[in-house]
PDB file of C-alpha atoms in Angstrom:
ATOM      1  CA  ASN A   1      94.142 105.598 123.902  1.00 61.00           C
ATOM      2  CA  ALA A   2      94.022 108.235 121.177  1.00 67.00           C
ATOM      3  CA  GLY A   3      95.170 106.422 118.677  1.00 90.00           C
ATOM      4  CA  VAL A   4      97.235 107.676 115.324  1.00 95.00           C
ATOM      5  CA  THR A   5      96.674 111.377 115.275  1.00 96.00           C
ATOM      6  CA  GLN A   6      97.491 114.388 112.724  1.00 97.00           C
ATOM      7  CA  THR A   7      97.812 117.359 112.310  1.00 97.00           C
ATOM      8  CA  PRO A   8      97.000 119.971 110.801  1.00 97.00           C
ATOM      9  CA  LYS A   9      93.554 119.180 109.718  1.00 97.00           C
ATOM     10  CA  PHE A  10      93.714 120.832 106.846  1.00 97.00           C
ATOM     11  CA  GLN A  11      96.773 123.954 105.129  1.00 97.00           C
ATOM     12  CA  VAL A  12      96.996 126.332 102.182  1.00 97.00           C
ATOM     13  CA  LEU A  13     100.700 126.096 100.854  1.00 97.00           C
ATOM     14  CA  LYS A  14     102.191 128.584  98.218  1.00 97.00           C
ATOM     15  CA  THR A  15     104.012 126.627  95.241  1.00 98.00           C
ATOM     16  CA  GLY A  16     107.217 126.355  96.970  1.00 97.00           C
ATOM     17  CA  GLN A  17     106.693 126.815 100.824  1.00 97.00           C
ATOM     18  CA  SER A  18     107.575 124.457 102.651  1.00 96.00           C
ATOM     19  CA  MET A  19     105.907 122.715 105.624  1.00 96.00           C
ATOM     20  CA  THR A  20     105.796 119.460 108.005  1.00 98.00           C
ATOM     21  CA  LEU A  21     102.852 116.971 107.918  1.00 98.00           C
ATOM     22  CA  GLN A  22     102.280 115.718 111.089  1.00 98.00           C
ATOM     23  CA  CYS A  23     101.748 112.054 112.217  1.00 98.00           C
ATOM     24  CA  ALA A  24     101.786 110.637 115.801  1.00 97.00           C
ATOM     25  CA  GLN A  25     100.209 107.201 117.506  1.00 97.00           C
ATOM     26  CA  ASP A  26     100.191 105.240 120.681  1.00 94.00           C
ATOM     27  CA  MET A  27      99.687 102.072 120.477  1.00 94.00           C
ATOM     28  CA  ASN A  28     103.669 101.110 120.458  1.00 94.00           C
ATOM     29  CA  HIS A  29     103.240 100.265 116.473  1.00 94.00           C
ATOM     30  CA  GLU A  30     106.599  99.504 114.902  1.00 94.00           C
ATOM     31  CA  TYR A  31     104.703  99.989 110.875  1.00 94.00           C
ATOM     32  CA  MET A  32     103.557 103.709 109.878  1.00 96.00           C
ATOM     33  CA  SER A  33     102.929 104.836 106.638  1.00 96.00           C
ATOM     34  CA  TRP A  34     101.941 107.762 104.576  1.00 97.00           C
ATOM     35  CA  TYR A  35      99.167 107.497 101.671  1.00 97.00           C
ATOM     36  CA  ARG A  36      97.937 110.055  99.547  1.00 97.00           C
ATOM     37  CA  GLN A  37      94.322 110.142  98.400  1.00 97.00           C
ATOM     38  CA  ASP A  38      93.079 111.715  94.758  1.00 95.00           C
ATOM     39  CA  PRO A  39      89.920 111.469  93.050  1.00 89.00           C
ATOM     40  CA  GLY A  40      90.304 108.635  90.484  1.00 86.00           C
ATOM     41  CA  MET A  41      93.031 107.757  92.148  1.00 89.00           C
ATOM     42  CA  GLY A  42      92.530 105.527  95.503  1.00 91.00           C
ATOM     43  CA  LEU A  43      95.170 105.741  98.148  1.00 95.00           C
ATOM     44  CA  ARG A  44      98.593 105.855  96.688  1.00 95.00           C
ATOM     45  CA  LEU A  45     101.754 104.415  99.458  1.00 95.00           C
ATOM     46  CA  ILE A  46     104.288 107.418  99.686  1.00 97.00           C
ATOM     47  CA  HIS A  47     106.393 106.638 101.999  1.00 97.00           C
ATOM     48  CA  TYR A  48     106.461 103.853 105.263  1.00 95.00           C
ATOM     49  CA  SER A  49     108.697 103.136 108.669  1.00 96.00           C
ATOM     50  CA  VAL A  50     109.074  99.819 110.164  1.00 94.00           C
ATOM     51  CA  GLY A  51     110.730 100.902 113.224  1.00 94.00           C
ATOM     52  CA  ALA A  52     113.010 104.090 114.860  1.00 94.00           C
ATOM     53  CA  GLY A  53     115.646 104.745 111.850  1.00 95.00           C
ATOM     54  CA  ILE A  54     114.556 102.277 109.118  1.00 95.00           C
ATOM     55  CA  THR A  55     112.091 104.267 106.306  1.00 96.00           C
ATOM     56  CA  ASP A  56     111.423 103.192 102.571  1.00 95.00           C
ATOM     57  CA  GLN A  57     109.315 104.338  99.562  1.00 95.00           C
ATOM     58  CA  GLY A  58     106.178 103.601  98.485  1.00 93.00           C
ATOM     59  CA  GLU A  59     105.084 104.277  94.849  1.00 92.00           C
ATOM     60  CA  VAL A  60     105.033 107.729  94.885  1.00 95.00           C
ATOM     61  CA  PRO A  61     108.053 109.765  96.973  1.00 97.00           C
ATOM     62  CA  ASN A  62     109.119 111.865  94.608  1.00 96.00           C
ATOM     63  CA  GLY A  63     108.825 115.255  96.659  1.00 96.00           C
ATOM     64  CA  TYR A  64     108.759 113.844 100.058  1.00 98.00           C
ATOM     65  CA  ASN A  65     111.005 112.988 103.121  1.00 97.00           C
ATOM     66  CA  VAL A  66     110.109 111.178 106.032  1.00 98.00           C
ATOM     67  CA  SER A  67     112.291 110.002 109.033  1.00 96.00           C
ATOM     68  CA  ARG A  68     111.283 107.915 111.920  1.00 97.00           C
ATOM     69  CA  SER A  69     113.283 108.930 115.147  1.00 97.00           C
ATOM     70  CA  THR A  70     110.780 107.984 117.660  1.00 96.00           C
ATOM     71  CA  THR A  71     108.036 104.627 117.634  1.00 96.00           C
ATOM     72  CA  GLU A  72     105.580 107.353 117.837  1.00 97.00           C
ATOM     73  CA  ASP A  73     106.130 110.342 115.712  1.00 97.00           C
ATOM     74  CA  PHE A  74     106.483 109.888 111.587  1.00 98.00           C
ATOM     75  CA  PRO A  75     106.377 113.658 110.329  1.00 98.00           C
ATOM     76  CA  LEU A  76     106.141 113.558 106.443  1.00 98.00           C
ATOM     77  CA  ARG A  77     107.783 117.076 105.200  1.00 98.00           C
ATOM     78  CA  LEU A  78     107.231 118.736 102.043  1.00 97.00           C
ATOM     79  CA  LEU A  79     110.370 120.905 100.983  1.00 92.00           C
ATOM     80  CA  SER A  80     108.905 122.268  97.893  1.00 96.00           C
ATOM     81  CA  ALA A  81     105.163 122.112  97.818  1.00 97.00           C
ATOM     82  CA  ALA A  82     104.311 121.629  93.978  1.00 97.00           C
ATOM     83  CA  PRO A  83     100.783 121.833  92.959  1.00 97.00           C
ATOM     84  CA  SER A  84     100.794 118.340  91.972  1.00 97.00           C
ATOM     85  CA  GLN A  85     100.954 117.275  96.097  1.00 98.00           C
ATOM     86  CA  THR A  86      97.087 119.119  96.608  1.00 98.00           C
ATOM     87  CA  SER A  87      95.502 115.997  98.013  1.00 98.00           C
ATOM     88  CA  VAL A  88      94.357 114.753 101.095  1.00 98.00           C
ATOM     89  CA  TYR A  89      97.020 112.775 103.515  1.00 98.00           C
ATOM     90  CA  PHE A  90      96.435 109.752 105.728  1.00 98.00           C
ATOM     91  CA  CYS A  91      98.746 108.446 108.576  1.00 97.00           C
ATOM     92  CA  ALA A  92      98.088 104.777 109.321  1.00 95.00           C
ATOM     93  CA  SER A  93     100.275 102.677 112.190  1.00 95.00           C
ATOM     94  CA  GLY A  94     100.491  99.100 112.924  1.00 92.00           C
ATOM     95  CA  HIS A  95     101.324  96.338 114.181  1.00 90.00           C
ATOM     96  CA  ARG A  96     103.778  94.804 111.277  1.00 85.00           C
ATOM     97  CA  GLY A  97     102.237  92.394 109.122  1.00 82.00           C
ATOM     98  CA  VAL A  98      99.191  92.739 110.636  1.00 83.00           C
ATOM     99  CA  LEU A  99      96.738  94.290 108.571  1.00 81.00           C
ATOM    100  CA  GLU A 100      93.937  93.266 111.585  1.00 81.00           C
ATOM    101  CA  THR A 101      95.896  96.214 113.783  1.00 85.00           C
ATOM    102  CA  GLN A 102      96.198  99.050 110.965  1.00 88.00           C
ATOM    103  CA  TYR A 103      94.330 102.154 111.982  1.00 92.00           C
ATOM    104  CA  PHE A 104      94.335 105.743 109.703  1.00 94.00           C
ATOM    105  CA  GLY A 105      94.628 108.846 110.863  1.00 96.00           C
ATOM    106  CA  PRO A 106      91.597 111.085 110.191  1.00 95.00           C
ATOM    107  CA  GLY A 107      93.586 113.222 107.338  1.00 97.00           C
ATOM    108  CA  THR A 108      95.318 116.262 106.299  1.00 98.00           C
ATOM    109  CA  ARG A 109      93.428 118.146 103.442  1.00 97.00           C
ATOM    110  CA  LEU A 110      96.391 120.211 101.547  1.00 98.00           C
ATOM    111  CA  LEU A 111      95.906 122.413  99.372  1.00 98.00           C
ATOM    112  CA  VAL A 112      98.539 124.229  97.169  1.00 97.00           C
ATOM    113  CA  LEU A 113      98.424 127.315  95.336  1.00 97.00           C
TER     114      LEU A 113
ATOM    115  CA  GLN B   1      99.839 101.139  85.631  1.00 59.00           C
ATOM    116  CA  GLN B   2      96.958 100.416  87.649  1.00 67.00           C
ATOM    117  CA  GLN B   3      97.671  97.209  89.510  1.00 88.00           C
ATOM    118  CA  VAL B   4      94.270  96.988  91.010  1.00 94.00           C
ATOM    119  CA  LYS B   5      91.377  97.928  88.996  1.00 95.00           C
ATOM    120  CA  GLN B   6      88.365  98.583  90.725  1.00 97.00           C
ATOM    121  CA  SER B   7      85.047  98.961  89.366  1.00 97.00           C
ATOM    122  CA  PRO B   8      82.212 100.336  89.689  1.00 97.00           C
ATOM    123  CA  GLN B   9      83.589 104.339  90.612  1.00 96.00           C
ATOM    124  CA  SER B  10      80.074 104.900  91.865  1.00 97.00           C
ATOM    125  CA  LEU B  11      76.591 102.660  92.370  1.00 97.00           C
ATOM    126  CA  ILE B  12      73.434 103.531  93.587  1.00 98.00           C
ATOM    127  CA  VAL B  13      71.520 100.955  95.330  1.00 98.00           C
ATOM    128  CA  GLN B  14      68.487 100.177  97.173  1.00 97.00           C
ATOM    129  CA  LYS B  15      67.805  99.669 101.025  1.00 98.00           C
ATOM    130  CA  GLY B  16      67.776  96.182 101.222  1.00 98.00           C
ATOM    131  CA  GLY B  17      68.976  95.275  97.760  1.00 98.00           C
ATOM    132  CA  ILE B  18      72.261  93.982  97.447  1.00 98.00           C
ATOM    133  CA  SER B  19      75.941  95.638  96.504  1.00 98.00           C
ATOM    134  CA  ILE B  20      78.744  94.441  94.166  1.00 98.00           C
ATOM    135  CA  ILE B  21      82.031  96.070  93.535  1.00 98.00           C
ATOM    136  CA  ASN B  22      84.280  94.226  91.466  1.00 98.00           C
ATOM    137  CA  CYS B  23      88.661  94.383  91.399  1.00 97.00           C
ATOM    138  CA  ALA B  24      91.024  93.148  89.477  1.00 97.00           C
ATOM    139  CA  TYR B  25      94.392  92.674  90.376  1.00 95.00           C
ATOM    140  CA  GLU B  26      97.352  91.596  87.703  1.00 92.00           C
ATOM    141  CA  ASN B  27     100.300  90.515  90.266  1.00 91.00           C
ATOM    142  CA  THR B  28      99.986  87.136  90.407  1.00 90.00           C
ATOM    143  CA  ALA B  29     102.074  87.184  93.280  1.00 90.00           C
ATOM    144  CA  PHE B  30      99.134  89.412  95.226  1.00 91.00           C
ATOM    145  CA  ASP B  31      97.742  86.807  98.252  1.00 88.00           C
ATOM    146  CA  TYR B  32      96.583  88.732 100.180  1.00 91.00           C
ATOM    147  CA  PHE B  33      93.177  90.863  99.490  1.00 94.00           C
ATOM    148  CA  PRO B  34      91.317  93.382 102.052  1.00 93.00           C
ATOM    149  CA  TRP B  35      88.282  95.750 101.358  1.00 96.00           C
ATOM    150  CA  TYR B  36      88.147  98.813 103.365  1.00 96.00           C
ATOM    151  CA  GLN B  37      85.314 101.333 104.169  1.00 97.00           C
ATOM    152  CA  GLN B  38      85.230 104.469 104.588  1.00 96.00           C
ATOM    153  CA  PHE B  39      83.194 107.370 105.500  1.00 96.00           C
ATOM    154  CA  PRO B  40      83.816 111.093 104.459  1.00 93.00           C
ATOM    155  CA  GLY B  41      86.075 112.959 106.262  1.00 91.00           C
ATOM    156  CA  LYS B  42      87.125 109.723 107.795  1.00 93.00           C
ATOM    157  CA  GLY B  43      90.003 108.077 107.639  1.00 94.00           C
ATOM    158  CA  PRO B  44      89.582 104.197 105.806  1.00 95.00           C
ATOM    159  CA  ALA B  45      89.315 100.702 107.923  1.00 94.00           C
ATOM    160  CA  LEU B  46      89.256  97.187 107.307  1.00 93.00           C
ATOM    161  CA  LEU B  47      86.430  95.673 106.435  1.00 95.00           C
ATOM    162  CA  ILE B  48      87.219  92.251 105.620  1.00 94.00           C
ATOM    163  CA  ALA B  49      90.272  89.879 104.047  1.00 92.00           C
ATOM    164  CA  ILE B  50      91.138  86.809 102.162  1.00 92.00           C
ATOM    165  CA  ARG B  51      93.520  84.754 101.199  1.00 89.00           C
ATOM    166  CA  PRO B  52      93.069  83.035  98.272  1.00 85.00           C
ATOM    167  CA  ASP B  53      93.603  79.688  99.790  1.00 87.00           C
ATOM    168  CA  VAL B  54      89.529  80.292 100.093  1.00 89.00           C
ATOM    169  CA  SER B  55      86.793  81.273  97.002  1.00 91.00           C
ATOM    170  CA  GLU B  56      84.632  83.125 100.200  1.00 95.00           C
ATOM    171  CA  LYS B  57      84.657  84.893 103.265  1.00 95.00           C
ATOM    172  CA  LYS B  58      81.768  85.973 105.401  1.00 96.00           C
ATOM    173  CA  GLU B  59      80.950  88.508 107.705  1.00 95.00           C
ATOM    174  CA  GLY B  60      77.988  89.247 108.638  1.00 96.00           C
ATOM    175  CA  ARG B  61      76.084  91.355 105.927  1.00 97.00           C
ATOM    176  CA  PHE B  62      79.481  91.291 104.094  1.00 97.00           C
ATOM    177  CA  THR B  63      81.082  88.601 101.583  1.00 96.00           C
ATOM    178  CA  ILE B  64      84.460  88.775  99.777  1.00 96.00           C
ATOM    179  CA  SER B  65      84.231  86.400  96.365  1.00 95.00           C
ATOM    180  CA  PHE B  66      87.484  85.217  94.976  1.00 94.00           C
ATOM    181  CA  ASN B  67      88.507  83.965  91.986  1.00 93.00           C
ATOM    182  CA  LYS B  68      92.401  83.155  91.773  1.00 91.00           C
ATOM    183  CA  SER B  69      92.034  81.854  87.680  1.00 92.00           C
ATOM    184  CA  ALA B  70      90.635  85.087  86.811  1.00 94.00           C
ATOM    185  CA  LYS B  71      92.284  87.430  89.251  1.00 94.00           C
ATOM    186  CA  GLN B  72      89.013  89.155  90.585  1.00 96.00           C
ATOM    187  CA  PHE B  73      87.638  89.332  93.596  1.00 96.00           C
ATOM    188  CA  SER B  74      84.213  91.142  95.115  1.00 97.00           C
ATOM    189  CA  LEU B  75      82.496  92.507  97.594  1.00 98.00           C
ATOM    190  CA  HIS B  76      79.225  92.148  98.582  1.00 98.00           C
ATOM    191  CA  ILE B  77      77.222  93.925 100.822  1.00 98.00           C
ATOM    192  CA  MET B  78      73.474  92.003 100.944  1.00 98.00           C
ATOM    193  CA  ASP B  79      70.749  94.007 102.542  1.00 98.00           C
ATOM    194  CA  SER B  80      72.622  97.172 102.043  1.00 98.00           C
ATOM    195  CA  GLN B  81      71.504 100.113 104.366  1.00 98.00           C
ATOM    196  CA  PRO B  82      71.880 104.050 104.173  1.00 97.00           C
ATOM    197  CA  GLY B  83      74.166 103.339 107.114  1.00 97.00           C
ATOM    198  CA  ASP B  84      76.766 101.753 105.025  1.00 98.00           C
ATOM    199  CA  SER B  85      76.844 104.464 102.080  1.00 98.00           C
ATOM    200  CA  ALA B  86      80.363 105.117 102.169  1.00 97.00           C
ATOM    201  CA  THR B  87      83.328 104.639  99.484  1.00 97.00           C
ATOM    202  CA  TYR B  88      85.043 101.084  99.703  1.00 98.00           C
ATOM    203  CA  PHE B  89      88.077 100.389  98.127  1.00 97.00           C
ATOM    204  CA  CYS B  90      89.947  97.258  97.319  1.00 97.00           C
ATOM    205  CA  ALA B  91      93.737  96.239  97.897  1.00 95.00           C
ATOM    206  CA  ALA B  92      96.625  93.526  97.397  1.00 94.00           C
ATOM    207  CA  ALA B  93      99.467  92.821  98.988  1.00 90.00           C
ATOM    208  CA  VAL B  94     101.887  90.156  99.514  1.00 86.00           C
ATOM    209  CA  PHE B  95     100.369  88.280 102.937  1.00 77.00           C
ATOM    210  CA  TYR B  96     104.007  87.673 104.623  1.00 75.00           C
ATOM    211  CA  ASN B  97     104.913  91.342 103.132  1.00 76.00           C
ATOM    212  CA  THR B  98     102.052  94.285 103.763  1.00 77.00           C
ATOM    213  CA  ASP B  99     104.137  96.932 104.129  1.00 81.00           C
ATOM    214  CA  LYS B 100     103.203  97.803 100.416  1.00 86.00           C
ATOM    215  CA  LEU B 101      99.314  98.011 100.341  1.00 90.00           C
ATOM    216  CA  ILE B 102      97.736  98.975  96.313  1.00 92.00           C
ATOM    217  CA  PHE B 103      94.616 100.345  96.590  1.00 94.00           C
ATOM    218  CA  GLY B 104      92.218 100.578  93.912  1.00 95.00           C
ATOM    219  CA  THR B 105      90.404 103.717  92.777  1.00 95.00           C
ATOM    220  CA  GLY B 106      87.600 103.491  95.255  1.00 96.00           C
ATOM    221  CA  THR B 107      83.907 102.963  94.564  1.00 97.00           C
ATOM    222  CA  ARG B 108      81.005 105.736  95.934  1.00 97.00           C
ATOM    223  CA  LEU B 109      78.039 103.256  97.555  1.00 98.00           C
ATOM    224  CA  GLN B 110      75.171 105.549  97.920  1.00 98.00           C
ATOM    225  CA  VAL B 111      71.890 103.605  99.503  1.00 98.00           C
ATOM    226  CA  PHE B 112      68.441 105.176  99.536  1.00 96.00           C
ATOM    227  CA  PRO B 113      65.722 104.013 101.534  1.00 90.00           C
TER     228      PRO B 113
END
């Protein structure tokens, strides 16, 4: 049971480049989400999914795409990176409506130059 | 617009002292208030949570106090220990729709021996 795994741990991008942040869980959780964490801003929800094939927007979805083709994986795509997307990104998973089962991954630190 | 306001931004407490972190919310539809603890380089982890049907919830050295009329809630850490040094986030959600958690901006707690 690996919990929630995120790759890569750290990434440097140039403005305009694209990349995918990977998130996987092996706990058969239906709910998965992506947050970004910025100094003085706390954590802000980007996108979330309540099951395979179902995604929805959070507070700050612009500039990010997601898809959920399997229960285990929930990748976050940046199509054209901007310096404003420099942040630490956390993926979380849990059983829907049961926050006590929600686990956060270790995070991906992204620097956009 | 920050829906959940958290203070202070940082807090320094001596070992054995009481740490107090405060949060205020605006949306009266919120009825579930969790607190998260985050150590450097790690994702947040659920610490304790409260619903507004009670004014206080205690788990070990951690206590949440809730004031529904003032729309405020706070975390008290009794007998603070150096191992409690971390960043703490309050959050709010609608209990039957915890898909969208709204986080406060975080408080960095340092406990010195």
